[in-house]
CSV table of C-alpha atoms in Angstrom, one decimal:
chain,number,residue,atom,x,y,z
S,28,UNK,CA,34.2,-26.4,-5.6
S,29,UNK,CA,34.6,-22.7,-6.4
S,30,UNK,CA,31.1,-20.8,-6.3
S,31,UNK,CA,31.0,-17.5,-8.0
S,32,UNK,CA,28.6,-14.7,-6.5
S,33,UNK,CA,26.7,-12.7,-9.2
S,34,UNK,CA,27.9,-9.2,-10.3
S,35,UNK,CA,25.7,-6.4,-8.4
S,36,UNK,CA,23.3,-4.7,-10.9
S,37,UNK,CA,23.9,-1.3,-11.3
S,38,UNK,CA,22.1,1.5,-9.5
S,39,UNK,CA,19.5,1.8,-12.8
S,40,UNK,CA,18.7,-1.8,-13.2
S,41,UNK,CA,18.4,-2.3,-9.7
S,42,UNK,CA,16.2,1.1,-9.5
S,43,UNK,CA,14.1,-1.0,-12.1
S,44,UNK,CA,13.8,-3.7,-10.7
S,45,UNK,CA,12.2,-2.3,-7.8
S,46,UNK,CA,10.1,-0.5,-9.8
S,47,UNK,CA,8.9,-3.2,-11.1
S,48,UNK,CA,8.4,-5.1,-7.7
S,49,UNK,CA,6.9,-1.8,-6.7
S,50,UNK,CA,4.3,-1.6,-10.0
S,51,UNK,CA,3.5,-5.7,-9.6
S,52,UNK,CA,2.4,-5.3,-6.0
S,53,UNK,CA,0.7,-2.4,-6.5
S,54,UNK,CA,-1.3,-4.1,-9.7
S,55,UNK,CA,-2.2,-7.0,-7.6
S,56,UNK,CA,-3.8,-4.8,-4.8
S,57,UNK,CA,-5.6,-2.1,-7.2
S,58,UNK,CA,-7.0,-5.1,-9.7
S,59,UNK,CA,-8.2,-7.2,-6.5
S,60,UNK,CA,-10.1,-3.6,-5.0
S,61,UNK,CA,-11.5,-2.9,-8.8
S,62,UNK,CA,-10.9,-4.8,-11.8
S,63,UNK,CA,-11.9,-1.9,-13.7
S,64,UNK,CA,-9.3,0.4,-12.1
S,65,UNK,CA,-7.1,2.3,-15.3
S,66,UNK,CA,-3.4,1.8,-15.6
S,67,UNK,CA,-2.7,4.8,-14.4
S,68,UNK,CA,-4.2,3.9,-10.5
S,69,UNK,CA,-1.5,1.9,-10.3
S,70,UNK,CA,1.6,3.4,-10.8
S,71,UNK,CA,-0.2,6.3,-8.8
S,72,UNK,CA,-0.3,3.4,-6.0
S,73,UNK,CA,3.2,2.3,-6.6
S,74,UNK,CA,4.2,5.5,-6.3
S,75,UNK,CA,6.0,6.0,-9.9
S,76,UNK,CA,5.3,7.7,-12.8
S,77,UNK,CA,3.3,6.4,-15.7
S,78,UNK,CA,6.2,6.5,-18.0
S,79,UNK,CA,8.2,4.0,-16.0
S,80,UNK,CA,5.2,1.8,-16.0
S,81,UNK,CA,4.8,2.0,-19.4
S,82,UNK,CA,8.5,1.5,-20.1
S,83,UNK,CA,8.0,-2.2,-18.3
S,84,UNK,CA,4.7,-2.9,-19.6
S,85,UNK,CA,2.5,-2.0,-22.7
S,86,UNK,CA,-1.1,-2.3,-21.9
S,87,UNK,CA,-3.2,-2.7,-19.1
S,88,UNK,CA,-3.5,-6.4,-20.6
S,89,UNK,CA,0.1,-6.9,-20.8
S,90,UNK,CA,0.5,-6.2,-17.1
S,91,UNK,CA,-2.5,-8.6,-16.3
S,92,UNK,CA,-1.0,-11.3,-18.4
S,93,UNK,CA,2.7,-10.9,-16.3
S,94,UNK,CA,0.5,-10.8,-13.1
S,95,UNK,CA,-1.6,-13.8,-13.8
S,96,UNK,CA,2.1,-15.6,-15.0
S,97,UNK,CA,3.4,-14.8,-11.7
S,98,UNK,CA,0.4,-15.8,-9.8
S,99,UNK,CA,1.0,-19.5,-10.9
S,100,UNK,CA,4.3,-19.2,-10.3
S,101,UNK,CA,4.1,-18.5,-6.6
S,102,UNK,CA,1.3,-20.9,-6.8
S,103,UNK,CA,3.3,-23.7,-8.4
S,104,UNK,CA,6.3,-23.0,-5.7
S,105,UNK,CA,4.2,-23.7,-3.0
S,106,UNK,CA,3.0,-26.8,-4.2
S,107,UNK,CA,6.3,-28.1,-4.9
S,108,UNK,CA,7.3,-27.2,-1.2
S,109,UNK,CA,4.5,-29.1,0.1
S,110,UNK,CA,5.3,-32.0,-1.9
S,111,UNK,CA,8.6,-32.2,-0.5
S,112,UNK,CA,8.4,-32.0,2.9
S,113,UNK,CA,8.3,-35.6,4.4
S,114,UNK,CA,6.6,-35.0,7.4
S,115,UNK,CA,2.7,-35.3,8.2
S,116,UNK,CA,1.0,-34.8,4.9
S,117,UNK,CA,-1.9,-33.3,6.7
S,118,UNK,CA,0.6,-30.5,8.3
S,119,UNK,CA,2.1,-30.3,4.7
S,120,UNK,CA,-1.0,-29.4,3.2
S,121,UNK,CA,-2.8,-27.7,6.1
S,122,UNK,CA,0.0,-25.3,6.0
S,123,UNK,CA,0.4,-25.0,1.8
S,124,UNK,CA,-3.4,-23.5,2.1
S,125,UNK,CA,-2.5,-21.3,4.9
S,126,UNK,CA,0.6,-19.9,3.0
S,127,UNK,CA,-1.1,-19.9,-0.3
S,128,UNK,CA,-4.3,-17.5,1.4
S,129,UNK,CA,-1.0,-15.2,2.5
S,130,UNK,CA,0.4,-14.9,-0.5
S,131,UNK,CA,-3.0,-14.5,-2.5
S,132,UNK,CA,-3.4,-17.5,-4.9
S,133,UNK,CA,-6.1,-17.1,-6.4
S,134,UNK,CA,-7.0,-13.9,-5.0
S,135,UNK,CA,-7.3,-12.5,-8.5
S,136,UNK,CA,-9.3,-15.2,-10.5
S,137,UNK,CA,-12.4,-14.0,-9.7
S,138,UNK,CA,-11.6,-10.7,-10.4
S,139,UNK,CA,-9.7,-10.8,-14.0
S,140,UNK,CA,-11.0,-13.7,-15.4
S,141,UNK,CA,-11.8,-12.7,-19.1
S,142,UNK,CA,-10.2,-9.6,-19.2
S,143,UNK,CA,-7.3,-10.7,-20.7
S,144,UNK,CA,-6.0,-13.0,-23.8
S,145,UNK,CA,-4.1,-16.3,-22.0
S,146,UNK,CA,-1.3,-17.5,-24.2
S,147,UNK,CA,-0.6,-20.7,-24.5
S,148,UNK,CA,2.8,-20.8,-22.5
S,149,UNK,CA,0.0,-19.5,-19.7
S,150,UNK,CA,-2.5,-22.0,-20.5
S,151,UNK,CA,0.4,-25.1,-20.4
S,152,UNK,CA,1.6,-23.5,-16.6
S,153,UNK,CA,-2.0,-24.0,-15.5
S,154,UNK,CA,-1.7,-27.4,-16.3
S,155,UNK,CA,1.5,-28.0,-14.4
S,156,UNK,CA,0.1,-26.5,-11.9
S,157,UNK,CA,-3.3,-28.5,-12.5
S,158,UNK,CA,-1.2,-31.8,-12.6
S,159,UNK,CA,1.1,-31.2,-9.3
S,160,UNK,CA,-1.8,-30.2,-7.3
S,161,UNK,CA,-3.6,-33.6,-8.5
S,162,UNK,CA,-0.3,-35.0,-7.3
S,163,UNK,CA,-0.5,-33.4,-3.6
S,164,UNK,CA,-3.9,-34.2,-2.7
S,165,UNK,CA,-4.0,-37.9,-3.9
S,166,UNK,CA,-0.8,-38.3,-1.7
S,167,UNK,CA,-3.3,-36.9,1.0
S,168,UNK,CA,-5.7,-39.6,0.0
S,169,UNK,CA,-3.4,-42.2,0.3
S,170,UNK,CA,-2.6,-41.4,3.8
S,171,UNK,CA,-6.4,-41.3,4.2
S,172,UNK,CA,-6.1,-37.4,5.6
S,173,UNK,CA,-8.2,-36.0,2.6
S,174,UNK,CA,-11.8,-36.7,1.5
S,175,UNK,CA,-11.6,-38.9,-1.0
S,176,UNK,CA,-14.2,-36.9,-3.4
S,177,UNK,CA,-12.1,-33.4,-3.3
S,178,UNK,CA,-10.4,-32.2,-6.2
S,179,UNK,CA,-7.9,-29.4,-7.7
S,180,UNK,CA,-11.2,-27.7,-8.5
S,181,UNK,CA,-12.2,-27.5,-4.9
S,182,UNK,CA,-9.2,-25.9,-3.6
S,183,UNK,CA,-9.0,-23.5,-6.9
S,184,UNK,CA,-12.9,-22.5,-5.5
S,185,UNK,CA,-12.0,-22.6,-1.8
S,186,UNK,CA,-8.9,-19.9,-2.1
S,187,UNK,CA,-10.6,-17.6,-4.4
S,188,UNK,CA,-13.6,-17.4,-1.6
S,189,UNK,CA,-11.5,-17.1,0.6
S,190,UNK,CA,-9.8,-13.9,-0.6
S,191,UNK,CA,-13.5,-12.4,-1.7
S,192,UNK,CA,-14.0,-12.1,2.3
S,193,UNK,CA,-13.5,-8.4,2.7
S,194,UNK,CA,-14.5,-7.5,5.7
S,195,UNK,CA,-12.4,-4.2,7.7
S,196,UNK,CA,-9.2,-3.3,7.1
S,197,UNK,CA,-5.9,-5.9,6.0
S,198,UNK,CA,-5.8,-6.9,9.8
S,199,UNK,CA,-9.2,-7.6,10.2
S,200,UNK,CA,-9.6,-9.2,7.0
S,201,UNK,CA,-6.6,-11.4,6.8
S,202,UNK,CA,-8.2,-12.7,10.2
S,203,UNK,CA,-11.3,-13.5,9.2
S,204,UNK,CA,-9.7,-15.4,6.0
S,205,UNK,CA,-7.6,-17.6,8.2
S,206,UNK,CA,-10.4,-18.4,10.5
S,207,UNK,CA,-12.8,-19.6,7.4
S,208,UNK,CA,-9.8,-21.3,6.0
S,209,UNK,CA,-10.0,-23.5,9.8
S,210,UNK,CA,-13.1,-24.2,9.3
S,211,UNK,CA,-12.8,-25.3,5.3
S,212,UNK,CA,-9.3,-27.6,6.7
S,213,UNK,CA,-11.9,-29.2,9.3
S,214,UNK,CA,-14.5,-30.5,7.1
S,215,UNK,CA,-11.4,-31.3,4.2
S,216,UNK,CA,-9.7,-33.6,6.8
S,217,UNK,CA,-12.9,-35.6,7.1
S,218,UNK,CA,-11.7,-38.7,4.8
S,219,UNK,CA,-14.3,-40.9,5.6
S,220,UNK,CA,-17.8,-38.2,5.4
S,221,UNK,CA,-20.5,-38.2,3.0
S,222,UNK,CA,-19.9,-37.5,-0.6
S,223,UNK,CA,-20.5,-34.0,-1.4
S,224,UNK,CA,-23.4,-33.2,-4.1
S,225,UNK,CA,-22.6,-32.6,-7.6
S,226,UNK,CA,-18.4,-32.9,-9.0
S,227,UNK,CA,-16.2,-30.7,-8.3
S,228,UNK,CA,-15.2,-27.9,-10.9
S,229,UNK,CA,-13.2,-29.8,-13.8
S,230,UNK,CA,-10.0,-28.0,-15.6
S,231,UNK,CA,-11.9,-26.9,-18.9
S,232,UNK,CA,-14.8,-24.8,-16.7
S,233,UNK,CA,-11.9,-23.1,-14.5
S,234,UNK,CA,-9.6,-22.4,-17.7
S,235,UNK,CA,-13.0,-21.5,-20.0
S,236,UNK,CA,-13.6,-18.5,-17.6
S,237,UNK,CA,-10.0,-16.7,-18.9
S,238,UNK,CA,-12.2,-17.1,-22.7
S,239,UNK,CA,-15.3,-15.4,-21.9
């Protein structure tokens, strides 16, 4: 069977496209340092001018929105990864956590939450993503690898404390990250501990914070 190899985008769309590669990472670095930060710090980070910002996105919000989208997206890509490999659950999931700390899940919760409307194609992603996490750690429970009382609201909580650990520079900090996340994979793969005090976080108090 014949497969056909997509046409080359010209040199402006592709320029554009790495513009707005260029524009998303820089968002995601300048909105983790200071959700406050104006528009304008990032295409200054990105290196671009404002008007080829504003030609992709219309707001401040609108860029937040497209950031949080994609957020879940890389999120949601992971998960399915882990849920497909067939080998040791525990390896599966030990290294979805590490690669989701890499590639900042839930580095910007903490930081945006409430400073931008979520629509409602945002707020049904969330619960995919709500509903195939549910899916990975009660496969971890079944293969008695996982405390039984830890929930998608735990590892929502346990990434975005993760990324608050700022300590030095990217090096330094990415270090100190994966060496709590060790520590946090230790005490998850105790299936058969004390239950924890209190329930975990439930999906309307992680979704209310986007309302506030």
């Amino acid at each position: 069977m014949e497969t056909t190899t997509p046409a080359p985008m010209s040199g402006r769309k592709a320029q554009a496209a790495r513009n707005d590669e260029l524009i998303r990472e820089a968002a995601r670095a300048v909105f983790t340092a200071d959700p406050g930060a104006p528009i304008a710090a990032v295409a200054e980070h990105a290196g671009v001018g404002i008007s080829a910002l504003y030609r992709r996105y219309k707001s401040k919000e609108d860029l937040l929105q497209k950031l949080a989208d994609d957020g879940m997206d890389r999120y949601l890509a992971e998960v399915e990864a882990a849920l497909a490999d067939d080998g040791d659950p525990w390896e599966a999931f030990a290294a979805f956590m590490r690669r989701c700390l890499d590639i900042g899940a839930g580095s910007l919760t903490m930081r945006l939450a409430g400073s931008f409307p979520v629509t409602d194609a945002m707020s049904a992603k969330g619960r995919e993503v709500h509903i195939a996490t549910t899916r990975l750690l009660d496969r971890l429970k079944e293969a008695g690898a996982l405390r039984r009382d830890i929930e998608v609201g735990d590892v929502s909580v346990m990434l975005e404390y993760l990324h608050g650990i700022r300590i030095g520079g990217d090096e330094r900090m990415n270090r100190l990250q994966h060496r709590y996340l060790a520590l946090m994979l230790d005490s998850l793969h105790l299936a058969g501990a004390e239950e924890l005090p209190g329930p975990p976080p439930t999906w309307q108090e992680l979704r209310g914070r986007y309302d506030d």
